[in-house]
C-alpha cells in the first residue's frame, strides 16, 4: 500500500469571514492530474480524525518540520462530491501564524492530501496507471505553495468583488458556458480598471472567442489570481 500526495484542495473563500475558522476543500471527485478519481462515497476518515495534523509541504520529519496546526476533527465531512474541514493554526508558532496570514490574505491558497487507496474500481487500475478509487483512506493534509492541479483554485475573489458562481463555473462547464465566463471576467476587468486619462482612446475588449477550452479559462483565472 503506497501513500501519495496531490495538491487538489483550496481555501473556501465563500466561507471566509473575519474571525471565522479557515475552511478548505480538502479533496473533490473527478480525475485529476495524477489520473486518479477519488470517490467521496469511499472516503475512510477515521484514521485522520484520530490524528488530524496539518503540515506544510508534506514535511513531517525532524524537529524543524513539526505540524503547524490541525484540522478540527468535528468539521471533517463529505458534502456531495467534496471533502472539507476547518483549519486551526498553532497560535504559539510564528511560522504557523505567518502561513495562516498568507492564506487569509490570498497569498497561499492550496492544500494537499495524502491518501492510501484500498479498493480500485478496476483491478488494472493503480497509482501509476490512474483510475477510479472506490475506497481510500485519508492520511494527512498539508498547506502547499504550488498546486499540482488546475482545480486547486480559490472559490471566491480575494477582493470580494468576484461572486462565487463565477469561479464555480470553471468546473465542468461547456465551451458556451466558458464563453459566458470570459465575458463576465472582461466585465469585471472594466469595473476594476482605472479610468483612461483624458484624451486617450478607450480600448473596447474583443468579443469572446468561440470554443474556449476549459484549460484556457482555468489558466486565465489563475493568471488574474482570482
mmCIF file with all atom_site columns, C-alpha atoms in Angstrom:
data_model
loop_
_atom_site.group_PDB
_atom_site.id
_atom_site.type_symbol
_atom_site.label_atom_id
_atom_site.label_alt_id
_atom_site.label_comp_id
_atom_site.label_asym_id
_atom_site.label_entity_id
_atom_site.label_seq_id
_atom_site.pdbx_PDB_ins_code
_atom_site.Cartn_x
_atom_site.Cartn_y
_atom_site.Cartn_z
_atom_site.occupancy
_atom_site.B_iso_or_equiv
_atom_site.pdbx_formal_charge
_atom_site.auth_seq_id
_atom_site.auth_comp_id
_atom_site.auth_asym_id
_atom_site.auth_atom_id
_atom_site.pdbx_PDB_model_num
ATOM 1   C CA . UNK A 1 1   ? 0.000   0.000  0.000   1.00 0.00 ? 1   UNK A CA 1
ATOM 2   C CA . UNK A 1 2   ? 1.509   3.303  -1.088  1.00 0.00 ? 2   UNK A CA 1
ATOM 3   C CA . UNK A 1 3   ? 0.841   6.768  0.249   1.00 0.00 ? 3   UNK A CA 1
ATOM 4   C CA . UNK A 1 4   ? 0.922   9.551  -2.329  1.00 0.00 ? 4   UNK A CA 1
ATOM 5   C CA . UNK A 1 5   ? 0.223   13.246 -2.219  1.00 0.00 ? 5   UNK A CA 1
ATOM 6   C CA . UNK A 1 6   ? -1.677  15.520 -4.510  1.00 0.00 ? 6   UNK A CA 1
ATOM 7   C CA . UNK A 1 7   ? -2.494  19.203 -4.373  1.00 0.00 ? 7   UNK A CA 1
ATOM 8   C CA . UNK A 1 8   ? -6.124  19.460 -5.303  1.00 0.00 ? 8   UNK A CA 1
ATOM 9   C CA . UNK A 1 9   ? -7.600  21.336 -2.352  1.00 0.00 ? 9   UNK A CA 1
ATOM 10  C CA . UNK A 1 10  ? -8.191  25.016 -1.873  1.00 0.00 ? 10  UNK A CA 1
ATOM 11  C CA . UNK A 1 11  ? -9.357  27.678 0.553   1.00 0.00 ? 11  UNK A CA 1
ATOM 12  C CA . UNK A 1 12  ? -13.125 28.124 0.538   1.00 0.00 ? 12  UNK A CA 1
ATOM 13  C CA . UNK A 1 13  ? -13.250 31.906 0.333   1.00 0.00 ? 13  UNK A CA 1
ATOM 14  C CA . UNK A 1 14  ? -17.051 31.908 0.150   1.00 0.00 ? 14  UNK A CA 1
ATOM 15  C CA . UNK A 1 15  ? -16.962 30.989 3.855   1.00 0.00 ? 15  UNK A CA 1
ATOM 16  C CA . UNK A 1 16  ? -14.058 33.272 4.762   1.00 0.00 ? 16  UNK A CA 1
ATOM 17  C CA . UNK A 1 17  ? -15.090 35.897 7.298   1.00 0.00 ? 17  UNK A CA 1
ATOM 18  C CA . UNK A 1 18  ? -13.002 37.908 9.738   1.00 0.00 ? 18  UNK A CA 1
ATOM 19  C CA . UNK A 1 19  ? -12.529 35.893 12.890  1.00 0.00 ? 19  UNK A CA 1
ATOM 20  C CA . UNK A 1 20  ? -14.124 32.783 11.372  1.00 0.00 ? 20  UNK A CA 1
ATOM 21  C CA . UNK A 1 21  ? -12.242 29.478 11.010  1.00 0.00 ? 21  UNK A CA 1
ATOM 22  C CA . UNK A 1 22  ? -10.339 28.963 7.775   1.00 0.00 ? 22  UNK A CA 1
ATOM 23  C CA . UNK A 1 23  ? -12.326 26.365 5.840   1.00 0.00 ? 23  UNK A CA 1
ATOM 24  C CA . UNK A 1 24  ? -10.787 24.377 2.995   1.00 0.00 ? 24  UNK A CA 1
ATOM 25  C CA . UNK A 1 25  ? -11.991 21.924 0.393   1.00 0.00 ? 25  UNK A CA 1
ATOM 26  C CA . UNK A 1 26  ? -9.515  19.116 1.001   1.00 0.00 ? 26  UNK A CA 1
ATOM 27  C CA . UNK A 1 27  ? -10.401 16.934 -1.991  1.00 0.00 ? 27  UNK A CA 1
ATOM 28  C CA . UNK A 1 28  ? -13.004 16.581 -4.711  1.00 0.00 ? 28  UNK A CA 1
ATOM 29  C CA . UNK A 1 29  ? -14.206 13.938 -7.145  1.00 0.00 ? 29  UNK A CA 1
ATOM 30  C CA . UNK A 1 30  ? -13.057 13.816 -10.749 1.00 0.00 ? 30  UNK A CA 1
ATOM 31  C CA . UNK A 1 31  ? -9.932  12.585 -12.493 1.00 0.00 ? 31  UNK A CA 1
ATOM 32  C CA . UNK A 1 32  ? -7.033  14.822 -11.508 1.00 0.00 ? 32  UNK A CA 1
ATOM 33  C CA . UNK A 1 33  ? -3.539  15.403 -12.899 1.00 0.00 ? 33  UNK A CA 1
ATOM 34  C CA . UNK A 1 34  ? -2.336  12.196 -11.250 1.00 0.00 ? 34  UNK A CA 1
ATOM 35  C CA . UNK A 1 35  ? -5.011  10.259 -13.180 1.00 0.00 ? 35  UNK A CA 1
ATOM 36  C CA . UNK A 1 36  ? -6.891  9.223  -10.040 1.00 0.00 ? 36  UNK A CA 1
ATOM 37  C CA . UNK A 1 37  ? -10.560 9.886  -9.350  1.00 0.00 ? 37  UNK A CA 1
ATOM 38  C CA . UNK A 1 38  ? -11.285 9.698  -5.607  1.00 0.00 ? 38  UNK A CA 1
ATOM 39  C CA . UNK A 1 39  ? -14.934 8.826  -4.975  1.00 0.00 ? 39  UNK A CA 1
ATOM 40  C CA . UNK A 1 40  ? -16.145 10.579 -1.840  1.00 0.00 ? 40  UNK A CA 1
ATOM 41  C CA . UNK A 1 41  ? -18.544 7.725  -1.045  1.00 0.00 ? 41  UNK A CA 1
ATOM 42  C CA . UNK A 1 42  ? -15.477 5.601  -0.341  1.00 0.00 ? 42  UNK A CA 1
ATOM 43  C CA . UNK A 1 43  ? -13.618 8.070  1.879   1.00 0.00 ? 43  UNK A CA 1
ATOM 44  C CA . UNK A 1 44  ? -12.346 6.486  5.113   1.00 0.00 ? 44  UNK A CA 1
ATOM 45  C CA . UNK A 1 45  ? -11.723 9.324  7.552   1.00 0.00 ? 45  UNK A CA 1
ATOM 46  C CA . UNK A 1 46  ? -11.346 7.675  10.954  1.00 0.00 ? 46  UNK A CA 1
ATOM 47  C CA . UNK A 1 47  ? -7.553  7.387  10.802  1.00 0.00 ? 47  UNK A CA 1
ATOM 48  C CA . UNK A 1 48  ? -7.071  11.071 10.060  1.00 0.00 ? 48  UNK A CA 1
ATOM 49  C CA . UNK A 1 49  ? -9.721  12.215 12.542  1.00 0.00 ? 49  UNK A CA 1
ATOM 50  C CA . UNK A 1 50  ? -7.693  10.411 15.206  1.00 0.00 ? 50  UNK A CA 1
ATOM 51  C CA . UNK A 1 51  ? -4.554  12.411 14.347  1.00 0.00 ? 51  UNK A CA 1
ATOM 52  C CA . UNK A 1 52  ? -5.643  15.388 12.217  1.00 0.00 ? 52  UNK A CA 1
ATOM 53  C CA . UNK A 1 53  ? -2.281  17.173 11.956  1.00 0.00 ? 53  UNK A CA 1
ATOM 54  C CA . UNK A 1 54  ? -1.760  19.988 9.475   1.00 0.00 ? 54  UNK A CA 1
ATOM 55  C CA . UNK A 1 55  ? 1.714   20.185 7.966   1.00 0.00 ? 55  UNK A CA 1
ATOM 56  C CA . UNK A 1 56  ? 3.480   22.391 5.455   1.00 0.00 ? 56  UNK A CA 1
ATOM 57  C CA . UNK A 1 57  ? 4.730   20.964 2.155   1.00 0.00 ? 57  UNK A CA 1
ATOM 58  C CA . UNK A 1 58  ? 4.268   17.353 3.353   1.00 0.00 ? 58  UNK A CA 1
ATOM 59  C CA . UNK A 1 59  ? 7.316   17.732 5.613   1.00 0.00 ? 59  UNK A CA 1
ATOM 60  C CA . UNK A 1 60  ? 6.744   15.971 8.928   1.00 0.00 ? 60  UNK A CA 1
ATOM 61  C CA . UNK A 1 61  ? 10.135  14.524 9.822   1.00 0.00 ? 61  UNK A CA 1
ATOM 62  C CA . UNK A 1 62  ? 12.690  16.125 12.111  1.00 0.00 ? 62  UNK A CA 1
ATOM 63  C CA . UNK A 1 63  ? 12.496  18.887 14.684  1.00 0.00 ? 63  UNK A CA 1
ATOM 64  C CA . UNK A 1 64  ? 12.239  21.596 12.033  1.00 0.00 ? 64  UNK A CA 1
ATOM 65  C CA . UNK A 1 65  ? 9.162   20.104 10.378  1.00 0.00 ? 65  UNK A CA 1
ATOM 66  C CA . UNK A 1 66  ? 6.657   19.961 13.185  1.00 0.00 ? 66  UNK A CA 1
ATOM 67  C CA . UNK A 1 67  ? 2.943   20.383 12.354  1.00 0.00 ? 67  UNK A CA 1
ATOM 68  C CA . UNK A 1 68  ? 1.707   23.963 12.067  1.00 0.00 ? 68  UNK A CA 1
ATOM 69  C CA . UNK A 1 69  ? -1.794  23.148 13.288  1.00 0.00 ? 69  UNK A CA 1
ATOM 70  C CA . UNK A 1 70  ? -4.588  20.671 12.857  1.00 0.00 ? 70  UNK A CA 1
ATOM 71  C CA . UNK A 1 71  ? -7.877  20.129 11.074  1.00 0.00 ? 71  UNK A CA 1
ATOM 72  C CA . UNK A 1 72  ? -10.789 20.312 13.517  1.00 0.00 ? 72  UNK A CA 1
ATOM 73  C CA . UNK A 1 73  ? -11.892 16.645 13.532  1.00 0.00 ? 73  UNK A CA 1
ATOM 74  C CA . UNK A 1 74  ? -15.540 17.580 14.075  1.00 0.00 ? 74  UNK A CA 1
ATOM 75  C CA . UNK A 1 75  ? -15.563 19.528 10.796  1.00 0.00 ? 75  UNK A CA 1
ATOM 76  C CA . UNK A 1 76  ? -14.011 16.856 8.540   1.00 0.00 ? 76  UNK A CA 1
ATOM 77  C CA . UNK A 1 77  ? -17.016 15.866 6.454   1.00 0.00 ? 77  UNK A CA 1
ATOM 78  C CA . UNK A 1 78  ? -18.025 14.791 2.953   1.00 0.00 ? 78  UNK A CA 1
ATOM 79  C CA . UNK A 1 79  ? -20.512 17.081 1.257   1.00 0.00 ? 79  UNK A CA 1
ATOM 80  C CA . UNK A 1 80  ? -21.665 15.592 -2.027  1.00 0.00 ? 80  UNK A CA 1
ATOM 81  C CA . UNK A 1 81  ? -18.548 15.331 -4.186  1.00 0.00 ? 81  UNK A CA 1
ATOM 82  C CA . UNK A 1 82  ? -16.159 17.212 -1.909  1.00 0.00 ? 82  UNK A CA 1
ATOM 83  C CA . UNK A 1 83  ? -14.336 16.653 1.369   1.00 0.00 ? 83  UNK A CA 1
ATOM 84  C CA . UNK A 1 84  ? -13.948 19.682 3.615   1.00 0.00 ? 84  UNK A CA 1
ATOM 85  C CA . UNK A 1 85  ? -12.718 20.771 7.004   1.00 0.00 ? 85  UNK A CA 1
ATOM 86  C CA . UNK A 1 86  ? -11.741 23.768 9.128   1.00 0.00 ? 86  UNK A CA 1
ATOM 87  C CA . UNK A 1 87  ? -8.101  24.505 9.910   1.00 0.00 ? 87  UNK A CA 1
ATOM 88  C CA . UNK A 1 88  ? -6.805  25.507 13.340  1.00 0.00 ? 88  UNK A CA 1
ATOM 89  C CA . UNK A 1 89  ? -3.298  27.004 13.405  1.00 0.00 ? 89  UNK A CA 1
ATOM 90  C CA . UNK A 1 90  ? -0.856  26.854 16.311  1.00 0.00 ? 90  UNK A CA 1
ATOM 91  C CA . UNK A 1 91  ? -1.011  30.404 17.713  1.00 0.00 ? 91  UNK A CA 1
ATOM 92  C CA . UNK A 1 92  ? 2.258   29.831 19.582  1.00 0.00 ? 92  UNK A CA 1
ATOM 93  C CA . UNK A 1 93  ? 4.175   29.030 16.381  1.00 0.00 ? 93  UNK A CA 1
ATOM 94  C CA . UNK A 1 94  ? 5.434   32.098 14.490  1.00 0.00 ? 94  UNK A CA 1
ATOM 95  C CA . UNK A 1 95  ? 5.664   30.228 11.180  1.00 0.00 ? 95  UNK A CA 1
ATOM 96  C CA . UNK A 1 96  ? 2.140   28.829 11.596  1.00 0.00 ? 96  UNK A CA 1
ATOM 97  C CA . UNK A 1 97  ? 0.782   32.326 12.211  1.00 0.00 ? 97  UNK A CA 1
ATOM 98  C CA . UNK A 1 98  ? 2.547   33.542 9.066   1.00 0.00 ? 98  UNK A CA 1
ATOM 99  C CA . UNK A 1 99  ? 1.061   30.703 6.979   1.00 0.00 ? 99  UNK A CA 1
ATOM 100 C CA . UNK A 1 100 ? -2.415  31.487 8.290   1.00 0.00 ? 100 UNK A CA 1
ATOM 101 C CA . UNK A 1 101 ? -1.950  35.175 7.486   1.00 0.00 ? 101 UNK A CA 1
ATOM 102 C CA . UNK A 1 102 ? -0.900  34.381 3.935   1.00 0.00 ? 102 UNK A CA 1
ATOM 103 C CA . UNK A 1 103 ? -3.829  32.013 3.447   1.00 0.00 ? 103 UNK A CA 1
ATOM 104 C CA . UNK A 1 104 ? -6.331  34.539 4.704   1.00 0.00 ? 104 UNK A CA 1
ATOM 105 C CA . UNK A 1 105 ? -4.731  37.230 2.548   1.00 0.00 ? 105 UNK A CA 1
ATOM 106 C CA . UNK A 1 106 ? -4.806  35.103 -0.581  1.00 0.00 ? 106 UNK A CA 1
ATOM 107 C CA . UNK A 1 107 ? -1.040  34.677 -0.931  1.00 0.00 ? 107 UNK A CA 1
ATOM 108 C CA . UNK A 1 108 ? -1.423  30.930 -0.286  1.00 0.00 ? 108 UNK A CA 1
ATOM 109 C CA . UNK A 1 109 ? -4.493  29.061 -1.493  1.00 0.00 ? 109 UNK A CA 1
ATOM 110 C CA . UNK A 1 110 ? -3.714  25.377 -1.969  1.00 0.00 ? 110 UNK A CA 1
ATOM 111 C CA . UNK A 1 111 ? -3.790  22.372 0.330   1.00 0.00 ? 111 UNK A CA 1
ATOM 112 C CA . UNK A 1 112 ? -2.778  18.813 -0.481  1.00 0.00 ? 112 UNK A CA 1
ATOM 113 C CA . UNK A 1 113 ? -3.858  15.466 0.918   1.00 0.00 ? 113 UNK A CA 1
ATOM 114 C CA . UNK A 1 114 ? -2.047  12.191 1.370   1.00 0.00 ? 114 UNK A CA 1
ATOM 115 C CA . UNK A 1 115 ? -4.104  9.028  0.980   1.00 0.00 ? 115 UNK A CA 1
ATOM 116 C CA . UNK A 1 116 ? -3.988  5.248  0.583   1.00 0.00 ? 116 UNK A CA 1
ATOM 117 C CA . UNK A 1 117 ? -6.276  3.577  -1.946  1.00 0.00 ? 117 UNK A CA 1
ATOM 118 C CA . UNK A 1 118 ? -7.756  0.390  -0.505  1.00 0.00 ? 118 UNK A CA 1
ATOM 119 C CA . UNK A 1 119 ? -10.056 -0.505 -3.420  1.00 0.00 ? 119 UNK A CA 1
ATOM 120 C CA . UNK A 1 120 ? -9.970  0.295  -7.143  1.00 0.00 ? 120 UNK A CA 1
ATOM 121 C CA . UNK A 1 121 ? -12.974 0.125  -9.456  1.00 0.00 ? 121 UNK A CA 1
ATOM 122 C CA . UNK A 1 122 ? -10.928 -1.975 -11.902 1.00 0.00 ? 122 UNK A CA 1
ATOM 123 C CA . UNK A 1 123 ? -8.202  -4.417 -10.957 1.00 0.00 ? 123 UNK A CA 1
ATOM 124 C CA . UNK A 1 124 ? -5.895  -2.981 -13.621 1.00 0.00 ? 124 UNK A CA 1
ATOM 125 C CA . UNK A 1 125 ? -6.013  0.493  -12.041 1.00 0.00 ? 125 UNK A CA 1
ATOM 126 C CA . UNK A 1 126 ? -3.114  1.627  -9.863  1.00 0.00 ? 126 UNK A CA 1
ATOM 127 C CA . UNK A 1 127 ? -1.255  4.671  -8.581  1.00 0.00 ? 127 UNK A CA 1
ATOM 128 C CA . UNK A 1 128 ? 0.859   4.609  -11.729 1.00 0.00 ? 128 UNK A CA 1
ATOM 129 C CA . UNK A 1 129 ? -1.917  3.951  -14.265 1.00 0.00 ? 129 UNK A CA 1
ATOM 130 C CA . UNK A 1 130 ? -4.599  6.011  -12.536 1.00 0.00 ? 130 UNK A CA 1
ATOM 131 C CA . UNK A 1 131 ? -8.245  5.066  -12.264 1.00 0.00 ? 131 UNK A CA 1
ATOM 132 C CA . UNK A 1 132 ? -11.274 5.296  -10.007 1.00 0.00 ? 132 UNK A CA 1
ATOM 133 C CA . UNK A 1 133 ? -10.592 4.791  -6.304  1.00 0.00 ? 133 UNK A CA 1
ATOM 134 C CA . UNK A 1 134 ? -13.810 3.438  -4.787  1.00 0.00 ? 134 UNK A CA 1
ATOM 135 C CA . UNK A 1 135 ? -12.333 3.169  -1.283  1.00 0.00 ? 135 UNK A CA 1
ATOM 136 C CA . UNK A 1 136 ? -9.458  5.234  0.089   1.00 0.00 ? 136 UNK A CA 1
ATOM 137 C CA . UNK A 1 137 ? -8.081  6.306  3.442   1.00 0.00 ? 137 UNK A CA 1
ATOM 138 C CA . UNK A 1 138 ? -7.131  9.906  4.247   1.00 0.00 ? 138 UNK A CA 1
ATOM 139 C CA . UNK A 1 139 ? -3.753  10.018 5.992   1.00 0.00 ? 139 UNK A CA 1
ATOM 140 C CA . UNK A 1 140 ? -2.624  13.659 6.120   1.00 0.00 ? 140 UNK A CA 1
ATOM 141 C CA . UNK A 1 141 ? -3.129  17.240 4.989   1.00 0.00 ? 141 UNK A CA 1
ATOM 142 C CA . UNK A 1 142 ? -0.587  19.953 4.172   1.00 0.00 ? 142 UNK A CA 1
ATOM 143 C CA . UNK A 1 143 ? -0.579  23.552 3.068   1.00 0.00 ? 143 UNK A CA 1
ATOM 144 C CA . UNK A 1 144 ? 1.405   23.767 -0.182  1.00 0.00 ? 144 UNK A CA 1
ATOM 145 C CA . UNK A 1 145 ? 2.661   26.820 -2.085  1.00 0.00 ? 145 UNK A CA 1
ATOM 146 C CA . UNK A 1 146 ? 2.278   25.405 -5.631  1.00 0.00 ? 146 UNK A CA 1
ATOM 147 C CA . UNK A 1 147 ? -0.732  23.259 -6.577  1.00 0.00 ? 147 UNK A CA 1
ATOM 148 C CA . UNK A 1 148 ? -0.330  20.327 -8.938  1.00 0.00 ? 148 UNK A CA 1
ATOM 149 C CA . UNK A 1 149 ? -3.842  20.504 -10.295 1.00 0.00 ? 149 UNK A CA 1
ATOM 150 C CA . UNK A 1 150 ? -5.782  23.192 -12.157 1.00 0.00 ? 150 UNK A CA 1
ATOM 151 C CA . UNK A 1 151 ? -8.747  22.747 -9.817  1.00 0.00 ? 151 UNK A CA 1
ATOM 152 C CA . UNK A 1 152 ? -6.710  23.941 -6.837  1.00 0.00 ? 152 UNK A CA 1
ATOM 153 C CA . UNK A 1 153 ? -8.081  27.483 -7.112  1.00 0.00 ? 153 UNK A CA 1
ATOM 154 C CA . UNK A 1 154 ? -9.841  29.715 -4.644  1.00 0.00 ? 154 UNK A CA 1
ATOM 155 C CA . UNK A 1 155 ? -13.650 29.704 -4.829  1.00 0.00 ? 155 UNK A CA 1
ATOM 156 C CA . UNK A 1 156 ? -14.267 33.425 -4.481  1.00 0.00 ? 156 UNK A CA 1
ATOM 157 C CA . UNK A 1 157 ? -12.428 36.621 -5.333  1.00 0.00 ? 157 UNK A CA 1
ATOM 158 C CA . UNK A 1 158 ? -9.835  37.871 -2.917  1.00 0.00 ? 158 UNK A CA 1
ATOM 159 C CA . UNK A 1 159 ? -11.129 41.390 -3.274  1.00 0.00 ? 159 UNK A CA 1
ATOM 160 C CA . UNK A 1 160 ? -14.691 40.312 -2.561  1.00 0.00 ? 160 UNK A CA 1
ATOM 161 C CA . UNK A 1 161 ? -15.802 41.600 -5.974  1.00 0.00 ? 161 UNK A CA 1
ATOM 162 C CA . UNK A 1 162 ? -15.947 38.208 -7.704  1.00 0.00 ? 162 UNK A CA 1
ATOM 163 C CA . UNK A 1 163 ? -19.119 36.275 -6.939  1.00 0.00 ? 163 UNK A CA 1
ATOM 164 C CA . UNK A 1 164 ? -18.831 32.555 -6.047  1.00 0.00 ? 164 UNK A CA 1
ATOM 165 C CA . UNK A 1 165 ? -20.813 31.480 -9.124  1.00 0.00 ? 165 UNK A CA 1
ATOM 166 C CA . UNK A 1 166 ? -18.121 32.926 -11.381 1.00 0.00 ? 166 UNK A CA 1
ATOM 167 C CA . UNK A 1 167 ? -15.380 30.711 -10.002 1.00 0.00 ? 167 UNK A CA 1
ATOM 168 C CA . UNK A 1 168 ? -17.701 27.721 -9.593  1.00 0.00 ? 168 UNK A CA 1
ATOM 169 C CA . UNK A 1 169 ? -18.424 27.960 -13.309 1.00 0.00 ? 169 UNK A CA 1
ATOM 170 C CA . UNK A 1 170 ? -14.896 26.757 -14.014 1.00 0.00 ? 170 UNK A CA 1
ATOM 171 C CA . UNK A 1 171 ? -15.840 23.232 -13.008 1.00 0.00 ? 171 UNK A CA 1
ATOM 172 C CA . UNK A 1 172 ? -17.406 21.032 -15.671 1.00 0.00 ? 172 UNK A CA 1
ATOM 173 C CA . UNK A 1 173 ? -18.602 23.845 -17.929 1.00 0.00 ? 173 UNK A CA 1
ATOM 174 C CA . UNK A 1 174 ? -19.235 23.557 -21.656 1.00 0.00 ? 174 UNK A CA 1
ATOM 175 C CA . UNK A 1 175 ? -17.479 25.727 -24.245 1.00 0.00 ? 175 UNK A CA 1
ATOM 176 C CA . UNK A 1 176 ? -20.528 28.009 -24.429 1.00 0.00 ? 176 UNK A CA 1
ATOM 177 C CA . UNK A 1 177 ? -20.511 28.398 -20.653 1.00 0.00 ? 177 UNK A CA 1
ATOM 178 C CA . UNK A 1 178 ? -16.825 29.265 -20.713 1.00 0.00 ? 178 UNK A CA 1
ATOM 179 C CA . UNK A 1 179 ? -17.555 31.933 -23.311 1.00 0.00 ? 179 UNK A CA 1
ATOM 180 C CA . UNK A 1 180 ? -20.033 33.460 -20.856 1.00 0.00 ? 180 UNK A CA 1
ATOM 181 C CA . UNK A 1 181 ? -17.474 33.154 -18.078 1.00 0.00 ? 181 UNK A CA 1
ATOM 182 C CA . UNK A 1 182 ? -14.872 35.075 -20.078 1.00 0.00 ? 182 UNK A CA 1
ATOM 183 C CA . UNK A 1 183 ? -17.425 37.761 -20.872 1.00 0.00 ? 183 UNK A CA 1
ATOM 184 C CA . UNK A 1 184 ? -18.077 38.215 -17.171 1.00 0.00 ? 184 UNK A CA 1
ATOM 185 C CA . UNK A 1 185 ? -14.329 38.319 -16.476 1.00 0.00 ? 185 UNK A CA 1
ATOM 186 C CA . UNK A 1 186 ? -13.905 41.062 -19.040 1.00 0.00 ? 186 UNK A CA 1
ATOM 187 C CA . UNK A 1 187 ? -16.776 42.973 -17.470 1.00 0.00 ? 187 UNK A CA 1
ATOM 188 C CA . UNK A 1 188 ? -15.092 42.611 -14.083 1.00 0.00 ? 188 UNK A CA 1
ATOM 189 C CA . UNK A 1 189 ? -11.863 43.958 -15.591 1.00 0.00 ? 189 UNK A CA 1
ATOM 190 C CA . UNK A 1 190 ? -13.708 47.021 -16.836 1.00 0.00 ? 190 UNK A CA 1
ATOM 191 C CA . UNK A 1 191 ? -15.009 47.625 -13.307 1.00 0.00 ? 191 UNK A CA 1
ATOM 192 C CA . UNK A 1 192 ? -11.615 47.216 -11.635 1.00 0.00 ? 192 UNK A CA 1
ATOM 193 C CA . UNK A 1 193 ? -9.521  49.043 -14.247 1.00 0.00 ? 193 UNK A CA 1
ATOM 194 C CA . UNK A 1 194 ? -8.731  52.722 -13.558 1.00 0.00 ? 194 UNK A CA 1
ATOM 195 C CA . UNK A 1 195 ? -10.331 55.233 -15.928 1.00 0.00 ? 195 UNK A CA 1
ATOM 196 C CA . UNK A 1 196 ? -8.317  56.166 -19.014 1.00 0.00 ? 196 UNK A CA 1
ATOM 197 C CA . UNK A 1 197 ? -6.597  59.575 -18.856 1.00 0.00 ? 197 UNK A CA 1
ATOM 198 C CA . UNK A 1 198 ? -8.344  62.385 -20.703 1.00 0.00 ? 198 UNK A CA 1
ATOM 199 C CA . UNK A 1 199 ? -7.572  62.405 -24.392 1.00 0.00 ? 199 UNK A CA 1
ATOM 200 C CA . UNK A 1 200 ? -6.529  58.741 -24.591 1.00 0.00 ? 200 UNK A CA 1
ATOM 201 C CA . UNK A 1 201 ? -8.679  56.346 -26.635 1.00 0.00 ? 201 UNK A CA 1
ATOM 202 C CA . UNK A 1 202 ? -10.776 53.804 -24.762 1.00 0.00 ? 202 UNK A CA 1
ATOM 203 C CA . UNK A 1 203 ? -9.966  50.272 -25.885 1.00 0.00 ? 203 UNK A CA 1
ATOM 204 C CA . UNK A 1 204 ? -13.031 48.058 -26.126 1.00 0.00 ? 204 UNK A CA 1
ATOM 205 C CA . UNK A 1 205 ? -12.336 44.411 -25.214 1.00 0.00 ? 205 UNK A CA 1
ATOM 206 C CA . UNK A 1 206 ? -12.621 41.949 -28.079 1.00 0.00 ? 206 UNK A CA 1
ATOM 207 C CA . UNK A 1 207 ? -15.673 39.664 -28.070 1.00 0.00 ? 207 UNK A CA 1
ATOM 208 C CA . UNK A 1 208 ? -15.215 36.186 -26.613 1.00 0.00 ? 208 UNK A CA 1
ATOM 209 C CA . UNK A 1 209 ? -13.542 33.714 -28.949 1.00 0.00 ? 209 UNK A CA 1
ATOM 210 C CA . UNK A 1 210 ? -15.704 30.723 -29.907 1.00 0.00 ? 210 UNK A CA 1
ATOM 211 C CA . UNK A 1 211 ? -14.986 27.369 -28.337 1.00 0.00 ? 211 UNK A CA 1
ATOM 212 C CA . UNK A 1 212 ? -12.839 28.488 -25.406 1.00 0.00 ? 212 UNK A CA 1
ATOM 213 C CA . UNK A 1 213 ? -11.236 25.436 -23.845 1.00 0.00 ? 213 UNK A CA 1
ATOM 214 C CA . UNK A 1 214 ? -11.604 24.665 -20.122 1.00 0.00 ? 214 UNK A CA 1
ATOM 215 C CA . UNK A 1 215 ? -7.799  24.698 -19.702 1.00 0.00 ? 215 UNK A CA 1
ATOM 216 C CA . UNK A 1 216 ? -7.587  28.172 -21.248 1.00 0.00 ? 216 UNK A CA 1
ATOM 217 C CA . UNK A 1 217 ? -10.283 29.502 -18.936 1.00 0.00 ? 217 UNK A CA 1
ATOM 218 C CA . UNK A 1 218 ? -8.646  27.982 -15.874 1.00 0.00 ? 218 UNK A CA 1
ATOM 219 C CA . UNK A 1 219 ? -5.333  29.458 -16.921 1.00 0.00 ? 219 UNK A CA 1
ATOM 220 C CA . UNK A 1 220 ? -6.949  32.850 -17.300 1.00 0.00 ? 220 UNK A CA 1
ATOM 221 C CA . UNK A 1 221 ? -8.434  32.679 -13.810 1.00 0.00 ? 221 UNK A CA 1
ATOM 222 C CA . UNK A 1 222 ? -5.074  31.651 -12.376 1.00 0.00 ? 222 UNK A CA 1
ATOM 223 C CA . UNK A 1 223 ? -3.257  34.397 -14.252 1.00 0.00 ? 223 UNK A CA 1
ATOM 224 C CA . UNK A 1 224 ? -5.549  37.054 -12.845 1.00 0.00 ? 224 UNK A CA 1
ATOM 225 C CA . UNK A 1 225 ? -5.216  35.462 -9.365  1.00 0.00 ? 225 UNK A CA 1
ATOM 226 C CA . UNK A 1 226 ? -8.991  35.279 -8.885  1.00 0.00 ? 226 UNK A CA 1
#
